[in-house]
mmCIF file of N, CA and C and ligand atoms in Angstrom:
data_model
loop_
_atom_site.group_PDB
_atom_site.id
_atom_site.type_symbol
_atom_site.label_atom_id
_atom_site.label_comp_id
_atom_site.label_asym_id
_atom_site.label_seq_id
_atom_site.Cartn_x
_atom_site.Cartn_y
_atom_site.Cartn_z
ATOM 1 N N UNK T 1 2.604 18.454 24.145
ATOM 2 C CA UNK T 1 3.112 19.261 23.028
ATOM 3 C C UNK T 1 3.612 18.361 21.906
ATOM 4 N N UNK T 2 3.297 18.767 20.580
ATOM 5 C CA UNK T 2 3.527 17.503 19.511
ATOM 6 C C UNK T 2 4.716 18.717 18.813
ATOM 7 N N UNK T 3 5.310 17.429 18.449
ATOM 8 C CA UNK T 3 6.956 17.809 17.298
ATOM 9 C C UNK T 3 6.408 17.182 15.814
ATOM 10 N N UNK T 4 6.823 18.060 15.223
ATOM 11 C CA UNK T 4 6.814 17.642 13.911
ATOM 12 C C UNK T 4 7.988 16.554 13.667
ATOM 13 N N UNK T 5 7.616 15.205 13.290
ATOM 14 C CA UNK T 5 8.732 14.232 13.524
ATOM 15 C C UNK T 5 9.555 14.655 12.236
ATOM 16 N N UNK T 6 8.685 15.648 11.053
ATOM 17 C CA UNK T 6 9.429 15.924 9.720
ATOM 18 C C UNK T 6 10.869 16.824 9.928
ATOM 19 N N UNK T 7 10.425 17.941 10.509
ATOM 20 C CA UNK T 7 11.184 19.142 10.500
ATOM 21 C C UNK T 7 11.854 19.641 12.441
ATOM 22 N N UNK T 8 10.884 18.641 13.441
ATOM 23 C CA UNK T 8 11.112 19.205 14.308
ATOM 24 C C UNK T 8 10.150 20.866 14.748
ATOM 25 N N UNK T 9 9.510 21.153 13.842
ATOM 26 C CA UNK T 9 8.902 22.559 14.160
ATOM 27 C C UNK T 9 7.420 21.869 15.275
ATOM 28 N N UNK T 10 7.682 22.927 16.405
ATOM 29 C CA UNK T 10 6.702 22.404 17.360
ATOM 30 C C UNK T 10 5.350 23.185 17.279
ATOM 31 N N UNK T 11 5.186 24.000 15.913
ATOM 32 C CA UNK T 11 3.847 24.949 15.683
ATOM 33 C C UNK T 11 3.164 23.979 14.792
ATOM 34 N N UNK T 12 2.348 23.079 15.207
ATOM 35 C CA UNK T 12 1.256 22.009 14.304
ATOM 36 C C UNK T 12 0.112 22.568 14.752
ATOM 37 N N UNK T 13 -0.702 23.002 13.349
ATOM 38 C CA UNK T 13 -2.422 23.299 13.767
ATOM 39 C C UNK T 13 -3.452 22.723 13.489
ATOM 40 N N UNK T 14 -4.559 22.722 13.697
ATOM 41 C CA UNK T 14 -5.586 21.386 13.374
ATOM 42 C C UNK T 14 -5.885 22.373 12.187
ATOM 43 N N UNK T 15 -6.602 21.234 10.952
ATOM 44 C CA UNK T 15 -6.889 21.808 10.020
ATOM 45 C C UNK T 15 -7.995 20.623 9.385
ATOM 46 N N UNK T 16 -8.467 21.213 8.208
ATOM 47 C CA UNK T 16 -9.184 20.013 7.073
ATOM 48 C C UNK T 16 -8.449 19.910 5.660
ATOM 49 N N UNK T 17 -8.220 19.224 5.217
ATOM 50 C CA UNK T 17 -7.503 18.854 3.751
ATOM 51 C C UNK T 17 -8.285 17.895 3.131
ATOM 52 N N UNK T 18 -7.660 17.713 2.080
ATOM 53 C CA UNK T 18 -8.506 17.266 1.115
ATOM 54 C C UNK T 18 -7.853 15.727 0.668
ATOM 55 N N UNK T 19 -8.284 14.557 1.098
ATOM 56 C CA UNK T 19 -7.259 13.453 1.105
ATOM 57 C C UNK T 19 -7.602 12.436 0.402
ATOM 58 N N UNK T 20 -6.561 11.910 -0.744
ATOM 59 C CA UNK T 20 -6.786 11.248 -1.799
ATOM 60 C C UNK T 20 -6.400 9.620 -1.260
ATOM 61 N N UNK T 21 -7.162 8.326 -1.184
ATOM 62 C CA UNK T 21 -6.829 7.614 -0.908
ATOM 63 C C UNK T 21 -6.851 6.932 -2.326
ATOM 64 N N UNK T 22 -5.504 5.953 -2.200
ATOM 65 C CA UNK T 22 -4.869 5.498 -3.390
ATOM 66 C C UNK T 22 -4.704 3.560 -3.331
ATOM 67 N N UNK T 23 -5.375 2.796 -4.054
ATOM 68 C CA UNK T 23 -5.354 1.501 -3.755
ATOM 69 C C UNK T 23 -5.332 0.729 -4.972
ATOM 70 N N UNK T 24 -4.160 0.298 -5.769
ATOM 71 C CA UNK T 24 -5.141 -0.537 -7.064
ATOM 72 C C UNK T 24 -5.089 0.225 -7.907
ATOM 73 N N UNK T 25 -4.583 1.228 -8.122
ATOM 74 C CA UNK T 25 -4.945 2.190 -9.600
ATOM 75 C C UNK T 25 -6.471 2.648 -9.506
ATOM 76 N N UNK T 26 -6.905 2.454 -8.274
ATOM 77 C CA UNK T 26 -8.383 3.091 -7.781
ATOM 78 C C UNK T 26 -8.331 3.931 -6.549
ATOM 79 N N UNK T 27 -9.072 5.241 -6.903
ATOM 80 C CA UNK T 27 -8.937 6.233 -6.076
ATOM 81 C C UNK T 27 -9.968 6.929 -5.493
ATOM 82 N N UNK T 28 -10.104 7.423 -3.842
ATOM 83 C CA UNK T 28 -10.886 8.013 -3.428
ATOM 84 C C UNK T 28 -10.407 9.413 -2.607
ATOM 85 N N UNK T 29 -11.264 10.312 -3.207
ATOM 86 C CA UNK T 29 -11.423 11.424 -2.783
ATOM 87 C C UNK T 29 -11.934 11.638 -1.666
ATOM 88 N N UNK T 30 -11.539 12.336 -0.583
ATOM 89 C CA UNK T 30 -12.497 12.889 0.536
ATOM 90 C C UNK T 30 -12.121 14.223 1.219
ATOM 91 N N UNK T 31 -13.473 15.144 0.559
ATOM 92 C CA UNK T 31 -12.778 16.220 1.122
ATOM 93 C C UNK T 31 -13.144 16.468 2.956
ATOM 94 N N UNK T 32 -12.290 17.909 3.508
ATOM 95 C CA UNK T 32 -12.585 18.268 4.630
ATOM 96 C C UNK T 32 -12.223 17.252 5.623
ATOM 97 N N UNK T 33 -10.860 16.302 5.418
ATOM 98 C CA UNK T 33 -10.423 14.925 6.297
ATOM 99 C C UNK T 33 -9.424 16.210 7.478
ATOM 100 N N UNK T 34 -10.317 16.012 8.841
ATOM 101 C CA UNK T 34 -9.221 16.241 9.946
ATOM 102 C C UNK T 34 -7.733 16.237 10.097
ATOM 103 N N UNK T 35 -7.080 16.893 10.033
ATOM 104 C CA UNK T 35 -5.322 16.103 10.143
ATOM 105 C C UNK T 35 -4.704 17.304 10.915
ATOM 106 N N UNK T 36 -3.848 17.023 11.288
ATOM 107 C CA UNK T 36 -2.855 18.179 12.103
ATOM 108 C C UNK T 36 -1.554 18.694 10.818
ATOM 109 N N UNK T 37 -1.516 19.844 10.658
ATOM 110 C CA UNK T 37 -0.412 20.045 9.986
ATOM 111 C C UNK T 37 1.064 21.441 10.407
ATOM 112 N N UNK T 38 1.831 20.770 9.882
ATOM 113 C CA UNK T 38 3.267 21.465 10.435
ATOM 114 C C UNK T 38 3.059 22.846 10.129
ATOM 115 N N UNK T 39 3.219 23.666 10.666
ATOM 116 C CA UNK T 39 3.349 25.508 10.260
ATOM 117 C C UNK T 39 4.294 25.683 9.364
ATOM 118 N N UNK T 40 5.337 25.208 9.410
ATOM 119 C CA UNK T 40 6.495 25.640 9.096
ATOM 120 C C UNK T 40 6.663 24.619 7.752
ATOM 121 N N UNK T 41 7.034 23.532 7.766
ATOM 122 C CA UNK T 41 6.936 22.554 6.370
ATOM 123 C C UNK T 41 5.761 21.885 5.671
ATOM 124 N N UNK T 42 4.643 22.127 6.211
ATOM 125 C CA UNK T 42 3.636 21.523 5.978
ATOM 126 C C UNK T 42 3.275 20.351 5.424
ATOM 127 N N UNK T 43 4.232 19.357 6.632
ATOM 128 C CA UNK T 43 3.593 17.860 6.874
ATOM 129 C C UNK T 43 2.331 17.634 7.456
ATOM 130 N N UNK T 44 1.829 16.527 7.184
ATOM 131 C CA UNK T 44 0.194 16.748 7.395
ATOM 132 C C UNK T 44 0.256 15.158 8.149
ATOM 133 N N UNK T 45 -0.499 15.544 9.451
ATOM 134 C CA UNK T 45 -0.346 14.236 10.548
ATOM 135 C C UNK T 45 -1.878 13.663 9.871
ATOM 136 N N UNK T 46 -2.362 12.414 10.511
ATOM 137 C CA UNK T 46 -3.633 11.798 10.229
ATOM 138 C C UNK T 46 -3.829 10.792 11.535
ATOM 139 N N UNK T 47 -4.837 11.046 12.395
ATOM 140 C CA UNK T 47 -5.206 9.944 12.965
ATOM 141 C C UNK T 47 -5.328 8.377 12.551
ATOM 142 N N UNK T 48 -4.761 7.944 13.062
ATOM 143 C CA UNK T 48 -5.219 6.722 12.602
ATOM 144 C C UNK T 48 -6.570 5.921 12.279
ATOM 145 N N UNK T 49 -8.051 6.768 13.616
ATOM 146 C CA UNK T 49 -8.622 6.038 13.199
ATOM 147 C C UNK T 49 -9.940 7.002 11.576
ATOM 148 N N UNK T 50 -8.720 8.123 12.009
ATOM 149 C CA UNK T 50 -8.996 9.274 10.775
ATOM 150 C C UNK T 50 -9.150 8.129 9.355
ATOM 151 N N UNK T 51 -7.732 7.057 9.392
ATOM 152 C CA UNK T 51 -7.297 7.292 7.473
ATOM 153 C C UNK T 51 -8.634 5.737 8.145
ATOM 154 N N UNK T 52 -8.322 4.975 9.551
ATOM 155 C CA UNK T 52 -9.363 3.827 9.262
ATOM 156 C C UNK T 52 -11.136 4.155 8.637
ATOM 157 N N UNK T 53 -10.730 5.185 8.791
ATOM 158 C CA UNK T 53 -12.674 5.334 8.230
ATOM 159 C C UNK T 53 -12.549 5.610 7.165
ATOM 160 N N UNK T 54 -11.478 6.359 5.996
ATOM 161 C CA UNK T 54 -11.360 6.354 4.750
ATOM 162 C C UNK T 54 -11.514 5.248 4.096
ATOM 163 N N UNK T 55 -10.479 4.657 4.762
ATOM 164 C CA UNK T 55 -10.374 3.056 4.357
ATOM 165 C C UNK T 55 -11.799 2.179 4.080
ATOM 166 N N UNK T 56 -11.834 2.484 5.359
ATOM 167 C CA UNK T 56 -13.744 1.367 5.368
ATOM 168 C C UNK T 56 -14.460 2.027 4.405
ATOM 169 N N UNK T 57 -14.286 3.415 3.642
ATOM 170 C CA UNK T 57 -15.293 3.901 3.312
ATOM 171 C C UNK T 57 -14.787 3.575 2.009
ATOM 172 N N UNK T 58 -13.736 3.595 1.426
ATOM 173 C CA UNK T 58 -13.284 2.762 0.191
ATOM 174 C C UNK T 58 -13.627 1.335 -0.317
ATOM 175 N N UNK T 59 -13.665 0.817 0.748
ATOM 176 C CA UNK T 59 -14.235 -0.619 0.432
ATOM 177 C C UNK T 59 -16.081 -0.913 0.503
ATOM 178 N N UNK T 60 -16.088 -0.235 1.231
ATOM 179 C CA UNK T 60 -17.718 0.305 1.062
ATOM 180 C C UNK T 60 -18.210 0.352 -0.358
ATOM 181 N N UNK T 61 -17.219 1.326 -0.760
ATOM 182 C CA UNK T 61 -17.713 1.872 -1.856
ATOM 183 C C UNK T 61 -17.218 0.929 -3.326
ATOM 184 N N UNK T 62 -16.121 0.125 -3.380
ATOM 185 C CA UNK T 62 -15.918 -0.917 -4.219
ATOM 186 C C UNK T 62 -17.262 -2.132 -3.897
ATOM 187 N N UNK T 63 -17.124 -2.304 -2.580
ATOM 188 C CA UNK T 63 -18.033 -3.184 -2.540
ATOM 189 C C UNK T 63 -19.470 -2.833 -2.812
ATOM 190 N N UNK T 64 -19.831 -2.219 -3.393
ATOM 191 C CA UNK T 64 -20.487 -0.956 -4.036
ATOM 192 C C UNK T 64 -22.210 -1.036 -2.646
ATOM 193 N N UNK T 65 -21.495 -0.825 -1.416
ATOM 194 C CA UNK T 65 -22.731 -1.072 -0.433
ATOM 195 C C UNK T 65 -22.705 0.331 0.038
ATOM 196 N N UNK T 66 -21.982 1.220 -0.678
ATOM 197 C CA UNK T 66 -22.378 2.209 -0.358
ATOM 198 C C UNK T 66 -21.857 3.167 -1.785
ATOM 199 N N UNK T 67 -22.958 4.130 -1.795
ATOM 200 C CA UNK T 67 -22.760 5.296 -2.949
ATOM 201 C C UNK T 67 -22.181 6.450 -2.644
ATOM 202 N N UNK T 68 -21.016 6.686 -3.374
ATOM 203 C CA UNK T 68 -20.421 8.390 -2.940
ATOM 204 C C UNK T 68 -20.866 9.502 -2.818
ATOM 205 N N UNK T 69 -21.262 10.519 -2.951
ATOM 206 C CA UNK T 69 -21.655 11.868 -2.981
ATOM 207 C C UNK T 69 -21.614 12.100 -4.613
ATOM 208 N N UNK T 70 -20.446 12.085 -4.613
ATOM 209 C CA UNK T 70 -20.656 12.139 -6.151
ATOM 210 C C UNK T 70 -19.155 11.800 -7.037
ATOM 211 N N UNK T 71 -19.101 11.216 -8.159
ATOM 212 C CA UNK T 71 -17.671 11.217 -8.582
ATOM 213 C C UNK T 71 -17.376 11.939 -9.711
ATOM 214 N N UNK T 72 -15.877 12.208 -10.024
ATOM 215 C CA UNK T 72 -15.131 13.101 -10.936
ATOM 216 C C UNK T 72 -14.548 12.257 -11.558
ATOM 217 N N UNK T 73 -14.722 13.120 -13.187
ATOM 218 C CA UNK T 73 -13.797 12.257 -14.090
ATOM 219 C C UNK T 73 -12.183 12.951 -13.914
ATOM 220 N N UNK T 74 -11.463 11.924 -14.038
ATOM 221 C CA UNK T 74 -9.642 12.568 -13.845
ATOM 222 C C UNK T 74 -9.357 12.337 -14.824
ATOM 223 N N UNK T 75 -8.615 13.746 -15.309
ATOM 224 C CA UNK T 75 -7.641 13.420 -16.652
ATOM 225 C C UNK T 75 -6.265 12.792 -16.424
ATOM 226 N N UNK T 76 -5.749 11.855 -17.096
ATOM 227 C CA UNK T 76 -4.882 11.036 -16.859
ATOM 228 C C UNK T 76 -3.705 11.204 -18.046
ATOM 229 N N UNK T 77 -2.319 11.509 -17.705
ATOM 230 C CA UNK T 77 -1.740 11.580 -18.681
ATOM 231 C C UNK T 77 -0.201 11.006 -18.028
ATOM 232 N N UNK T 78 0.803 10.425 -19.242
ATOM 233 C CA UNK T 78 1.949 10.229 -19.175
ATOM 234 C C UNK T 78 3.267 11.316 -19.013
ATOM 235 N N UNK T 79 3.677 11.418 -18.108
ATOM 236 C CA UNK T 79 4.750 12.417 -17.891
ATOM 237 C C UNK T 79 5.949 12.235 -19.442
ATOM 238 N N UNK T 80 5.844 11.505 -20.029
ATOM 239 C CA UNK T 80 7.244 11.662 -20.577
ATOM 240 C C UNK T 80 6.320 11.871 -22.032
ATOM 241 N N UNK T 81 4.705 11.810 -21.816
ATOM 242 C CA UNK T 81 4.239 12.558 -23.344
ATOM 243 C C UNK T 81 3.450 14.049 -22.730
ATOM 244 N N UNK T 82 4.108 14.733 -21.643
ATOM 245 C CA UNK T 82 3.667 15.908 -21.824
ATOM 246 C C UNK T 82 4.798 16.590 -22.421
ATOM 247 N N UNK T 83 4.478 17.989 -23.660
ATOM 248 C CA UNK T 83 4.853 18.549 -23.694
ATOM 249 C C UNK T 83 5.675 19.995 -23.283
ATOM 250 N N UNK T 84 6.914 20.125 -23.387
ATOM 251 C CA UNK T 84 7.189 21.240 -22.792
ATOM 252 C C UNK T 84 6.753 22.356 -23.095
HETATM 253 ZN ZN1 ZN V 1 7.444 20.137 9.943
#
């Protein structure tokens, strides 16, 4: 039986999310990533060798030996020049 180490809530369900890996001011998307998440606070667990294949697949893809599916342009903006 798994505990949510966040909240303590012992209702965690398997699910897919959508998980942004972040390295460098360079970013990868991957949707439908496995993870377990809390019912109640919705902390989101990750296998380890879950985020290791993100990983490899990030450097893959810098090391450009492998091509993504496809990429998105992100709009990028400064919090202290958005307007209220
Ligand atoms: Zn929780």
């Amino acid at each position: 039986m798994k505990v949510c180490s966040f909240c303590g809530n012992k209702n965690i369900s398997e699910k897919k999310t959508q998980y942004i890996y972040k390295h460098d001011n360079h970013f990868l998307l991957v949707n439908d990533v496995p993870c377990e998440e809390c019912d109640y606070c919705g902390e989101q667990y990750f296998q380890s060798k879950v985020l290791k294949k993100i990983e490899n697949d990030f450097l893959a893809l810098q090391g450009s030996t492998r091509q993504p599916k496809k990429s998105i342009l992100m709009p990028v903006d400064e919090f202290s020049e958005i307007e209220d």
